[in-house]
Coordinates of C-alpha atoms in Angstrom, one line a residue:
Chain A
M1 CA 53.6 85.9 49.3
S2 CA 56.9 83.4 48.0
G3 CA 55.5 81.9 45.5
L4 CA 52.5 81.5 42.7
Y5 CA 50.3 78.5 44.0
D6 CA 47.3 76.8 41.8
C7 CA 44.4 75.8 44.3
R8 CA 43.3 72.9 42.8
D9 CA 46.7 71.4 44.4
A10 CA 45.0 72.1 47.7
F11 CA 41.6 71.2 47.0
A12 CA 43.2 67.8 45.8
S13 CA 45.5 67.1 48.3
T14 CA 42.7 68.0 51.1
L15 CA 40.5 65.7 49.6
Q16 CA 42.3 62.5 49.4
E17 CA 43.3 63.4 53.2
L18 CA 39.3 63.6 53.7
A19 CA 39.1 60.1 52.3
A20 CA 41.7 58.6 54.1
S21 CA 39.1 59.3 57.4
D22 CA 35.7 59.1 56.1
P23 CA 34.9 56.1 53.6
R24 CA 31.7 58.5 52.8
V25 CA 34.1 60.8 50.8
V26 CA 33.7 59.7 47.1
V27 CA 35.0 62.2 43.7
V28 CA 32.2 62.2 40.9
V29 CA 34.2 63.7 37.9
N30 CA 33.1 64.1 33.9
D31 CA 36.6 62.5 32.5
S32 CA 37.8 65.2 34.1
V33 CA 40.2 63.2 36.4
G34 CA 43.4 65.0 35.1
S35 CA 41.5 68.6 34.9
S36 CA 40.0 68.2 38.6
K37 CA 44.0 66.5 39.6
V38 CA 42.5 63.9 41.3
G39 CA 44.8 61.4 39.6
N40 CA 46.2 60.6 43.3
F41 CA 42.4 60.0 44.7
R42 CA 42.3 57.8 41.9
K43 CA 45.1 56.1 42.3
E44 CA 44.5 55.7 46.4
F45 CA 40.5 55.1 46.4
P46 CA 40.2 53.8 43.3
E47 CA 36.4 52.5 43.9
R48 CA 35.0 55.9 45.4
L49 CA 36.2 57.8 42.0
I50 CA 33.4 57.6 40.0
N51 CA 34.1 58.2 36.1
V52 CA 30.8 59.2 34.1
G53 CA 32.0 59.7 31.6
I54 CA 31.4 63.2 29.5
A55 CA 27.9 63.8 30.5
E56 CA 27.3 66.3 33.1
Q57 CA 23.3 65.8 33.7
N58 CA 24.2 62.2 34.6
M59 CA 27.0 63.2 36.9
I60 CA 24.9 65.3 39.3
G61 CA 22.0 63.3 39.2
V62 CA 24.8 60.1 40.5
G63 CA 26.0 62.9 43.3
A64 CA 22.9 63.4 44.3
G65 CA 21.8 59.3 44.5
L66 CA 25.1 58.9 46.2
A67 CA 24.3 61.2 48.9
N68 CA 20.9 59.6 49.3
G69 CA 23.0 56.5 50.0
G70 CA 24.6 57.6 52.4
K71 CA 28.1 58.9 50.6
I72 CA 29.3 62.7 50.6
P73 CA 30.0 63.3 46.6
F74 CA 32.9 64.9 45.6
V75 CA 31.6 66.0 42.1
C76 CA 34.0 67.9 40.1
G77 CA 34.1 69.1 36.6
A78 CA 35.2 72.3 34.5
S79 CA 33.0 75.0 35.8
C80 CA 31.7 76.2 32.4
F81 CA 30.2 72.4 31.8
L82 CA 29.5 71.3 35.4
T83 CA 27.3 74.7 35.9
G84 CA 26.2 75.4 32.8
R85 CA 25.4 71.9 31.7
A86 CA 23.8 70.8 33.9
L87 CA 22.2 73.6 35.8
E88 CA 18.4 72.5 36.0
Q89 CA 20.1 69.5 38.1
I90 CA 21.9 71.6 40.1
K91 CA 18.3 73.3 41.2
A92 CA 16.4 70.1 41.3
D93 CA 18.5 67.0 42.3
I94 CA 20.7 69.1 44.6
A95 CA 19.7 72.5 45.8
Y96 CA 16.0 71.4 46.3
S97 CA 16.5 67.8 47.1
Q98 CA 18.6 69.8 49.6
A99 CA 21.3 66.4 48.3
N100 CA 24.5 66.5 50.6
V101 CA 26.6 67.2 47.0
K102 CA 29.7 69.3 46.8
L103 CA 30.2 70.3 43.6
C104 CA 33.2 71.4 43.1
G105 CA 34.3 74.0 39.7
M106 CA 37.7 73.8 38.3
S107 CA 39.2 76.1 36.2
S108 CA 36.1 79.0 36.8
G109 CA 36.0 81.9 35.0
V110 CA 38.4 82.9 32.1
A111 CA 41.0 80.2 32.9
Y112 CA 41.1 78.6 29.6
G113 CA 42.3 81.8 28.5
E114 CA 42.5 80.6 24.7
L115 CA 40.1 78.2 24.2
G116 CA 37.1 80.7 24.6
P117 CA 34.5 82.0 25.8
T118 CA 32.6 78.3 25.3
H119 CA 35.5 76.7 28.1
H120 CA 35.1 80.0 30.0
S121 CA 33.2 80.3 33.5
I122 CA 32.0 83.6 33.9
E123 CA 28.2 83.0 34.3
D124 CA 28.3 80.5 37.5
L125 CA 28.1 82.9 40.0
A126 CA 25.1 84.6 38.6
W127 CA 22.9 81.5 38.4
L128 CA 24.1 79.5 41.3
R129 CA 23.9 82.4 43.3
A130 CA 19.8 82.3 41.8
I131 CA 19.2 79.2 43.3
A132 CA 18.1 78.4 47.0
N133 CA 19.3 76.3 49.5
L134 CA 22.8 76.7 47.7
T135 CA 26.1 77.7 49.0
V136 CA 28.6 79.5 47.1
I137 CA 32.2 79.7 48.2
V138 CA 35.0 81.2 45.4
P139 CA 38.9 80.3 47.6
A140 CA 41.6 83.2 47.1
D141 CA 44.8 80.8 47.6
P142 CA 45.6 77.3 48.6
I143 CA 45.0 78.3 52.2
E144 CA 41.8 79.0 52.3
T145 CA 40.8 76.0 49.4
A146 CA 42.1 73.2 51.8
Q147 CA 39.9 74.8 54.5
V148 CA 36.7 75.5 52.7
I149 CA 37.1 71.7 51.1
R150 CA 37.6 70.7 54.8
A151 CA 34.4 72.6 55.6
A152 CA 32.6 71.5 52.5
H153 CA 33.5 68.3 54.2
Q154 CA 31.8 69.0 57.2
F155 CA 28.3 71.1 56.0
E156 CA 25.3 68.8 55.9
G157 CA 23.9 70.3 52.4
P158 CA 24.7 71.5 48.9
I159 CA 27.7 73.7 48.1
F160 CA 29.7 75.2 45.2
V161 CA 32.7 75.6 45.5
R162 CA 34.6 77.8 42.3
L163 CA 38.2 76.7 42.4
S164 CA 40.6 78.5 39.4
R165 CA 44.0 76.6 37.5
M166 CA 45.7 79.8 37.5
P167 CA 48.5 80.4 40.1
V168 CA 47.5 82.7 42.6
P169 CA 49.5 83.7 46.3
N170 CA 48.7 82.8 49.6
V171 CA 46.8 85.8 51.0
H172 CA 46.1 84.3 53.8
D173 CA 48.8 83.3 57.1
E174 CA 48.5 79.7 58.7
N175 CA 46.1 81.5 61.4
Y176 CA 43.6 81.6 59.1
K177 CA 40.2 80.3 59.7
F178 CA 37.3 80.5 57.3
E179 CA 33.8 80.4 58.3
I180 CA 31.1 79.5 55.6
G181 CA 29.0 83.2 54.9
R182 CA 31.8 85.3 56.7
A183 CA 34.2 87.8 54.9
V184 CA 37.5 88.0 56.0
Q185 CA 39.3 91.8 56.4
L186 CA 42.7 91.4 55.0
R187 CA 43.5 95.3 55.1
D188 CA 41.9 97.7 57.3
G189 CA 41.4 101.3 56.0
N190 CA 38.5 103.8 56.2
D191 CA 38.8 105.6 52.8
V192 CA 37.6 103.4 50.3
T193 CA 36.8 99.3 50.4
L194 CA 37.8 96.5 48.2
I195 CA 35.8 93.3 48.7
A196 CA 36.9 90.3 46.0
N197 CA 36.7 87.1 46.0
G198 CA 39.0 84.1 44.5
T199 CA 42.0 85.3 41.4
M200 CA 41.3 88.8 42.1
V201 CA 42.0 89.2 45.9
C202 CA 45.8 88.9 45.5
R203 CA 44.7 91.9 43.3
A204 CA 43.4 93.9 45.3
L205 CA 45.8 93.7 47.9
A206 CA 48.9 94.8 45.5
A207 CA 46.2 97.8 44.8
A208 CA 45.7 98.9 48.0
D209 CA 49.2 98.6 47.8
Q210 CA 49.5 101.0 45.1
L211 CA 46.6 103.6 46.7
T212 CA 48.7 103.6 50.5
A213 CA 51.9 105.0 48.4
Q214 CA 48.8 107.4 47.0
G215 CA 47.9 108.1 50.8
I216 CA 44.6 106.1 50.7
A217 CA 43.7 103.8 53.0
A218 CA 41.9 101.3 51.7
R219 CA 39.7 98.3 52.9
V220 CA 40.3 94.7 51.4
L221 CA 38.0 92.4 51.8
N222 CA 37.8 88.9 51.2
M223 CA 34.4 88.1 50.1
S224 CA 34.5 84.2 49.6
T225 CA 31.8 83.2 50.8
I226 CA 28.7 84.8 48.0
R227 CA 25.6 82.8 49.3
P228 CA 24.7 83.2 51.7
L229 CA 26.8 86.5 51.8
D230 CA 28.1 88.3 55.0
R231 CA 25.8 91.6 55.0
E232 CA 27.4 92.7 58.1
A233 CA 30.9 93.4 56.7
I234 CA 29.6 94.8 53.5
I235 CA 27.1 96.9 55.9
A236 CA 30.2 98.2 57.7
A237 CA 32.2 98.8 55.0
A238 CA 29.4 101.3 53.1
K239 CA 29.1 103.3 56.5
E240 CA 32.8 103.2 57.4
T241 CA 34.2 103.9 53.7
G242 CA 31.6 105.6 52.0
K243 CA 32.9 103.8 48.9
I244 CA 33.3 99.9 47.2
V245 CA 34.8 99.0 44.5
T246 CA 33.9 95.1 44.1
I247 CA 36.4 92.7 41.6
E248 CA 35.4 89.1 40.6
E249 CA 36.7 87.1 37.5
H250 CA 33.1 86.6 36.0
T251 CA 30.8 88.8 34.1
I252 CA 29.5 92.0 36.7
Y253 CA 26.1 90.7 35.4
G254 CA 24.6 89.0 38.8
G255 CA 27.8 88.1 40.6
L256 CA 29.5 89.4 43.5
G257 CA 29.3 92.9 42.4
G258 CA 25.6 92.8 41.9
A259 CA 25.3 90.5 45.3
V260 CA 27.3 93.1 47.4
A261 CA 25.0 96.3 45.9
E262 CA 21.3 94.6 46.3
V263 CA 23.3 95.2 50.0
V264 CA 24.5 98.5 50.2
A265 CA 21.2 99.8 47.9
T266 CA 18.7 98.8 50.5
T267 CA 20.6 99.5 53.2
H268 CA 23.2 101.9 53.1
P269 CA 23.5 103.4 49.3
V270 CA 27.1 104.8 48.6
P271 CA 29.2 105.1 45.6
M272 CA 30.3 101.8 44.3
R273 CA 32.5 100.7 41.1
I274 CA 31.7 97.0 40.1
L275 CA 34.0 95.7 38.0
G276 CA 34.9 92.5 36.5
F277 CA 34.0 91.1 32.1
P278 CA 31.6 93.8 31.0
G279 CA 28.7 91.5 30.1
V280 CA 30.8 90.6 26.6
F281 CA 32.3 87.2 24.7
A282 CA 36.1 87.5 25.5
P283 CA 38.1 88.3 22.9
T284 CA 41.0 85.8 22.0
G285 CA 44.1 86.1 24.8
S286 CA 45.3 84.3 27.4
A287 CA 44.0 84.2 30.9
E288 CA 46.6 87.3 32.2
W289 CA 46.5 88.8 29.1
L290 CA 42.0 89.1 29.7
L291 CA 42.1 90.0 33.0
D292 CA 44.8 93.1 31.8
H293 CA 42.6 93.5 28.7
F294 CA 39.5 94.2 30.9
G295 CA 41.5 96.4 34.2
L296 CA 41.1 93.5 36.4
N297 CA 44.3 93.9 37.3
A298 CA 46.1 96.9 40.6
A299 CA 46.1 99.4 37.8
G300 CA 42.6 99.1 36.5
I301 CA 41.3 98.7 40.7
C302 CA 43.1 102.0 41.7
Q303 CA 41.6 103.7 39.0
A304 CA 38.2 102.8 39.7
A305 CA 39.1 103.8 43.9
L306 CA 40.8 106.9 42.2
E307 CA 37.6 107.6 40.7
L308 CA 35.7 107.1 43.9
M309 CA 37.6 109.3 45.0
K310 CA 36.7 112.7 43.5
Chain B
M1 CA -1.7 33.1 48.2
Q2 CA -1.1 34.4 45.0
E3 CA -4.9 34.6 43.7
E4 CA -5.5 36.6 47.0
T5 CA -2.5 38.8 46.1
I6 CA -3.6 40.0 43.3
A7 CA -7.1 40.4 44.6
M8 CA -5.1 42.6 46.6
L9 CA -3.6 45.0 44.3
R10 CA -6.4 44.7 42.4
A11 CA -8.3 46.5 45.1
R12 CA -4.7 49.4 45.6
A13 CA -4.3 49.8 42.5
N14 CA -8.4 50.9 42.0
Q15 CA -7.8 52.7 45.1
I16 CA -5.2 54.8 43.5
R17 CA -7.3 55.7 40.3
R18 CA -10.2 56.5 42.6
S19 CA -7.8 58.8 45.1
S20 CA -5.9 60.0 42.3
L21 CA -9.3 61.4 40.0
T22 CA -11.0 63.0 43.5
M23 CA -7.6 64.6 44.1
I24 CA -7.8 66.0 40.9
H25 CA -11.5 66.9 40.3
R26 CA -11.3 68.7 43.9
A27 CA -7.7 70.4 42.6
K28 CA -8.6 71.5 38.9
L29 CA -4.9 70.5 38.7
G30 CA -3.5 67.1 37.8
H31 CA -2.2 64.6 35.2
V32 CA -4.8 62.6 35.3
G33 CA -3.9 59.9 32.2
G34 CA -0.8 59.3 33.6
D35 CA -1.5 58.9 36.6
L36 CA -4.0 55.8 35.9
S37 CA -1.7 54.3 33.5
A38 CA 1.0 53.9 36.5
A39 CA -1.5 52.7 39.5
D40 CA -0.7 49.2 38.5
I41 CA 2.5 49.1 38.6
L42 CA 2.6 51.5 41.6
A43 CA 0.1 49.1 44.0
T44 CA 2.3 45.8 42.4
L45 CA 5.9 47.6 43.7
Y46 CA 4.6 49.5 47.2
F47 CA 2.3 46.5 48.2
A48 CA 4.3 43.2 47.0
V49 CA 7.9 44.3 46.1
L50 CA 9.4 47.4 47.7
S51 CA 10.8 46.7 51.5
V52 CA 10.1 50.1 52.5
D53 CA 9.3 50.7 56.0
P54 CA 7.0 54.2 56.7
A55 CA 8.1 54.0 60.5
N56 CA 12.1 54.5 59.4
P57 CA 11.2 55.9 55.2
K58 CA 15.4 56.9 55.9
S59 CA 16.5 53.2 56.5
S60 CA 19.9 52.8 55.0
T61 CA 19.1 49.4 53.6
R62 CA 15.9 50.2 52.6
D63 CA 14.5 49.5 48.5
R64 CA 14.2 52.8 46.5
F65 CA 12.0 54.0 44.1
I66 CA 12.1 57.2 42.3
M67 CA 9.2 58.8 40.2
S68 CA 11.1 59.8 37.6
K69 CA 7.3 61.3 35.6
G70 CA 6.9 63.9 38.8
H71 CA 4.1 65.1 37.0
C72 CA 1.7 61.8 37.8
S73 CA 2.5 63.0 41.5
G74 CA -1.3 62.7 41.9
A75 CA -1.2 58.7 42.2
F76 CA 2.3 58.7 43.3
Y77 CA 0.9 60.7 46.4
A78 CA -2.3 58.4 46.8
T79 CA 0.2 55.1 46.8
L80 CA 2.4 56.7 49.5
A81 CA -1.0 57.5 51.7
Q82 CA -1.9 54.0 51.2
A83 CA 1.5 52.6 52.7
G84 CA 1.3 54.9 55.3
F85 CA 4.0 57.1 54.6
F86 CA 1.2 60.0 55.4
P87 CA -2.1 60.4 56.4
E88 CA -4.8 59.8 53.8
E89 CA -6.7 62.5 55.2
E90 CA -3.7 64.6 53.7
L91 CA -4.3 64.0 50.0
A92 CA -7.5 66.6 49.9
T93 CA -5.4 69.5 50.3
Y94 CA -3.2 68.5 47.1
M95 CA -1.8 71.1 45.5
Q96 CA -3.9 73.2 47.8
P97 CA -2.0 76.7 49.5
L98 CA 1.1 75.6 51.6
S99 CA 0.3 72.2 51.6
R100 CA 3.6 70.3 51.5
L101 CA 1.7 67.7 48.4
N102 CA 3.5 70.3 45.7
G103 CA 2.8 69.0 41.8
H104 CA 5.7 67.9 42.1
P105 CA 7.0 65.3 45.0
N106 CA 9.5 66.6 47.4
C107 CA 11.5 65.0 49.3
V108 CA 12.5 67.1 51.7
K109 CA 8.5 67.6 53.2
I110 CA 7.1 64.1 52.2
P111 CA 8.4 61.0 53.9
G112 CA 9.0 58.0 51.3
V113 CA 9.8 60.6 49.3
E114 CA 13.5 60.1 47.2
T115 CA 14.8 63.3 45.2
N116 CA 12.4 65.9 43.6
T117 CA 11.1 65.3 40.1
G118 CA 9.2 67.3 38.0
P119 CA 11.4 68.2 35.3
L120 CA 12.2 65.6 33.3
G121 CA 14.7 62.9 32.7
H122 CA 16.6 63.8 36.5
G123 CA 15.2 60.1 38.1
L124 CA 17.6 57.8 36.7
P125 CA 21.1 59.7 36.6
V126 CA 20.2 60.1 40.5
A127 CA 19.2 55.7 40.8
V128 CA 22.4 55.4 39.6
G129 CA 24.4 57.2 42.5
I130 CA 21.7 55.4 44.9
S131 CA 22.7 52.0 42.8
L132 CA 26.5 53.1 43.2
A133 CA 26.4 53.5 46.8
A134 CA 24.2 50.5 47.5
K135 CA 27.2 48.4 45.4
L136 CA 30.3 50.5 47.1
D137 CA 28.8 49.1 50.7
G138 CA 27.9 46.0 49.2
L139 CA 23.9 46.6 50.0
S140 CA 21.3 43.9 49.0
S141 CA 18.7 47.0 48.6
R142 CA 17.6 47.9 44.8
T143 CA 16.7 51.2 43.4
F144 CA 13.4 51.1 40.6
V145 CA 12.6 54.1 38.8
L146 CA 9.0 54.3 36.9
T147 CA 9.8 56.7 33.7
G148 CA 7.1 58.0 31.2
D149 CA 7.8 56.7 27.2
G150 CA 7.6 60.3 26.1
E151 CA 10.4 61.0 29.2
L152 CA 12.7 59.4 27.1
Q153 CA 13.5 61.7 24.5
E154 CA 15.1 63.6 27.1
G155 CA 18.8 63.2 26.2
S156 CA 19.8 62.9 30.0
N157 CA 17.8 59.1 30.5
W158 CA 20.7 58.2 27.9
E159 CA 23.9 59.5 29.4
A160 CA 22.6 57.3 32.5
A161 CA 21.6 54.4 30.8
M162 CA 25.0 54.1 29.5
S163 CA 26.6 54.8 32.9
A164 CA 24.4 51.9 34.7
A165 CA 25.2 49.4 32.3
H166 CA 29.2 50.6 32.4
Y167 CA 28.8 50.2 36.1
Q168 CA 26.2 46.6 36.0
L169 CA 24.0 47.6 38.1
D170 CA 22.2 44.8 38.3
N171 CA 20.5 46.5 41.9
L172 CA 18.8 48.8 39.5
T173 CA 15.6 48.4 37.2
V174 CA 13.9 51.3 35.3
I175 CA 10.3 50.8 34.5
V176 CA 8.8 52.7 31.4
D177 CA 5.5 53.4 31.5
R178 CA 5.1 52.7 28.4
N179 CA 1.3 53.9 27.5
R180 CA 2.8 55.7 24.0
L181 CA 1.4 59.1 24.4
Q182 CA 2.6 62.5 25.8
Q183 CA 1.4 66.0 26.5
G184 CA 1.0 67.2 22.6
D185 CA 0.5 63.8 20.4
R186 CA 1.1 60.0 20.3
T187 CA 4.9 59.5 20.9
E188 CA 5.6 57.8 17.6
N189 CA 4.1 61.2 15.9
T190 CA 6.1 63.2 17.9
V191 CA 9.7 61.6 18.2
K192 CA 9.9 58.4 18.0
L193 CA 11.1 55.9 20.4
E194 CA 11.0 53.1 18.6
P195 CA 12.2 50.2 18.5
L196 CA 12.5 50.8 22.2
A197 CA 13.7 47.9 23.8
A198 CA 16.5 47.4 20.9
K199 CA 17.8 50.6 21.9
W200 CA 17.4 49.9 26.0
R201 CA 19.4 46.7 24.5
A202 CA 22.0 47.9 22.9
F203 CA 23.1 50.4 26.1
G204 CA 24.2 47.3 27.5
W205 CA 20.6 46.3 29.7
E206 CA 18.3 43.2 29.7
V207 CA 15.1 44.2 28.3
R208 CA 11.9 42.4 29.5
E209 CA 7.8 43.9 28.1
L210 CA 5.1 43.3 29.5
D211 CA 1.5 44.2 30.5
G212 CA 1.7 47.0 32.6
H213 CA -1.8 47.0 33.9
D214 CA -1.1 42.8 34.7
H215 CA -0.2 42.7 38.4
A216 CA 0.1 38.7 37.9
A217 CA 3.0 39.3 35.3
L218 CA 4.2 42.4 37.0
L219 CA 4.8 40.5 40.0
A220 CA 6.6 37.5 38.3
T221 CA 8.8 39.2 37.0
F222 CA 9.6 41.6 39.6
A223 CA 10.5 38.4 41.6
Q224 CA 13.1 37.3 39.0
L225 CA 15.2 40.5 38.9
P226 CA 18.3 40.8 38.2
F227 CA 17.7 38.7 34.8
V228 CA 21.5 38.4 34.2
A229 CA 24.1 39.1 37.3
G230 CA 26.2 42.3 36.0
R231 CA 23.1 43.7 33.8
P232 CA 20.6 46.5 34.8
T233 CA 16.8 45.7 33.8
C234 CA 14.6 47.6 31.7
L235 CA 11.2 46.6 31.7
I236 CA 8.9 48.2 29.3
A237 CA 5.3 48.2 30.7
N238 CA 2.7 48.6 28.1
T239 CA 0.2 50.5 29.3
C240 CA -3.3 52.3 28.2
K241 CA -3.1 56.3 29.6
G242 CA -6.0 56.6 31.3
Q243 CA -7.0 53.4 32.1
G244 CA -9.4 52.2 33.9
V245 CA -12.0 54.9 33.1
S246 CA -13.4 54.3 29.5
F247 CA -13.7 58.2 28.1
I248 CA -9.5 59.2 29.5
Q249 CA -7.7 55.6 28.2
D250 CA -6.0 56.8 25.3
Q251 CA -7.2 59.9 24.5
V252 CA -3.7 62.5 24.5
G253 CA -6.7 65.6 25.3
W254 CA -6.3 63.5 28.6
H255 CA -3.0 64.0 29.5
H256 CA -3.9 67.2 32.4
R257 CA -7.4 67.7 31.1
V258 CA -9.4 67.5 34.7
P259 CA -12.8 66.5 34.7
T260 CA -16.1 68.5 35.3
D261 CA -18.5 67.6 37.7
A262 CA -20.1 64.8 35.4
E263 CA -17.1 63.4 33.8
F264 CA -15.5 62.5 37.8
A265 CA -19.0 61.4 38.8
A266 CA -19.1 59.2 35.5
A267 CA -15.5 57.9 35.8
M268 CA -16.1 57.3 39.7
L269 CA -19.0 55.0 39.1
E270 CA -17.4 53.3 36.4
L271 CA -13.8 52.6 39.1
N272 CA -16.6 51.5 41.8
E273 CA -18.2 49.5 39.5
V274 CA -14.9 47.3 39.0
L275 CA -14.3 46.9 42.7
S276 CA -17.7 45.6 43.1

């Protein structure tokens, strides 16, 4: 776990590798070459980097059209604009049309910190999870990000990949095998289950360490695919640990916690805590400050788990 | 030869009109005014212009047509069925439970449909992407989009228009079904579109205006595409909403009104008379 990484680097280098071997791979951006880290891609494949300017509705439609023409477009933009500004295009042109488009939401969650709620993307999982035929994935580290991008390239159909710009440690080792729709257990334990994805996985692991010190064995699941959801892993967690805490860099309305609760409540009800942003627009603060402010850190996760243990 | 082609197109357009009316009358749903205004454009494209093959609807070198005004699915389905993309008998299932002929076209279920439309302002951005893909692959295939005129109030069209000109997509043609009516009123009483040709020109497009019911004019115009190398083309097709049925023509109330039995009979009589 030495070192912290920006997952966009793994995203960009993987994309470049794929493009080198597959001429169908193209990138579409909304003047987001820098923030999507595709500057090197543009250098290497200038004609395959399509910048539509600051025009997200057009960007999504162009992605659908490129897919119609046999390309595999990776459509990249800040998640807040990519998903919020062009939601109807994502629904009609991509998901409902089953267009083979890979949507890559950058700097999601509260990564833009001080820039404020206009630039936070803490609703994207809720509104994208509600759309039929759209696979939604939130990788946790560079190792997983690279595999998710390769899986998205192989997968025939629409996918949304939610990336951050916040540095994270590697939580998987090089032997890790990502599979769409499959949660991975990073810690074994039968007292409580911590279910997280994205930037919250490393924090859930830190919380599990603190709980171990208190004699509590916490299971940790990385639920990187939020749709389709790994129901079996959730049901097993409910049955075997009897308590579940979900942690997401997202509003508590309709995201990972909601998805898990839908399964738990209808199969094997157990007490839960859903950690995330509590349905408010965040105050001013850096990304890290905001996560601490809302208890999205090891201490906050431990506290929620301990409440369930009472 | 030309005369024969035009007689054929006239018959095709008339059949599209009669099918659309029949479908709407049976389903008690649909958008009759826009179906009738688009019929001649659809007939000309599918029976004299587009390189498409119903036996191989996904051919990588096909021309693409996108019905951006997806609510006019009656005319679109009637055209696709006539062109052989699915059996004409299936038109009878229009909007019936479990029919694949939804109120708005679904590319996953219906061969010949390129992308799902219905919400307005979606067709042109997708067409830009298809045209870009053709350019990247060095293909000579062309993309045509039919938009409504009221639909141009959607800003996404203008995002797409800017990018099409920037990328010099001379393989792309948008046809505006300029019938001057939208759901609630005349376009110019709602939010003005004029000067419409000047708007497209300012966005970098080559523009031609023509009579959208004149098959000879449509043929001659399509034959000259692209007018300027490196420029996308906009054809403003002046049309009459409800064209072909005297009491439906140019009436805002007939945007999605369903004809009564008597109105249906009278409309079909008018259309049959024109044919004979």
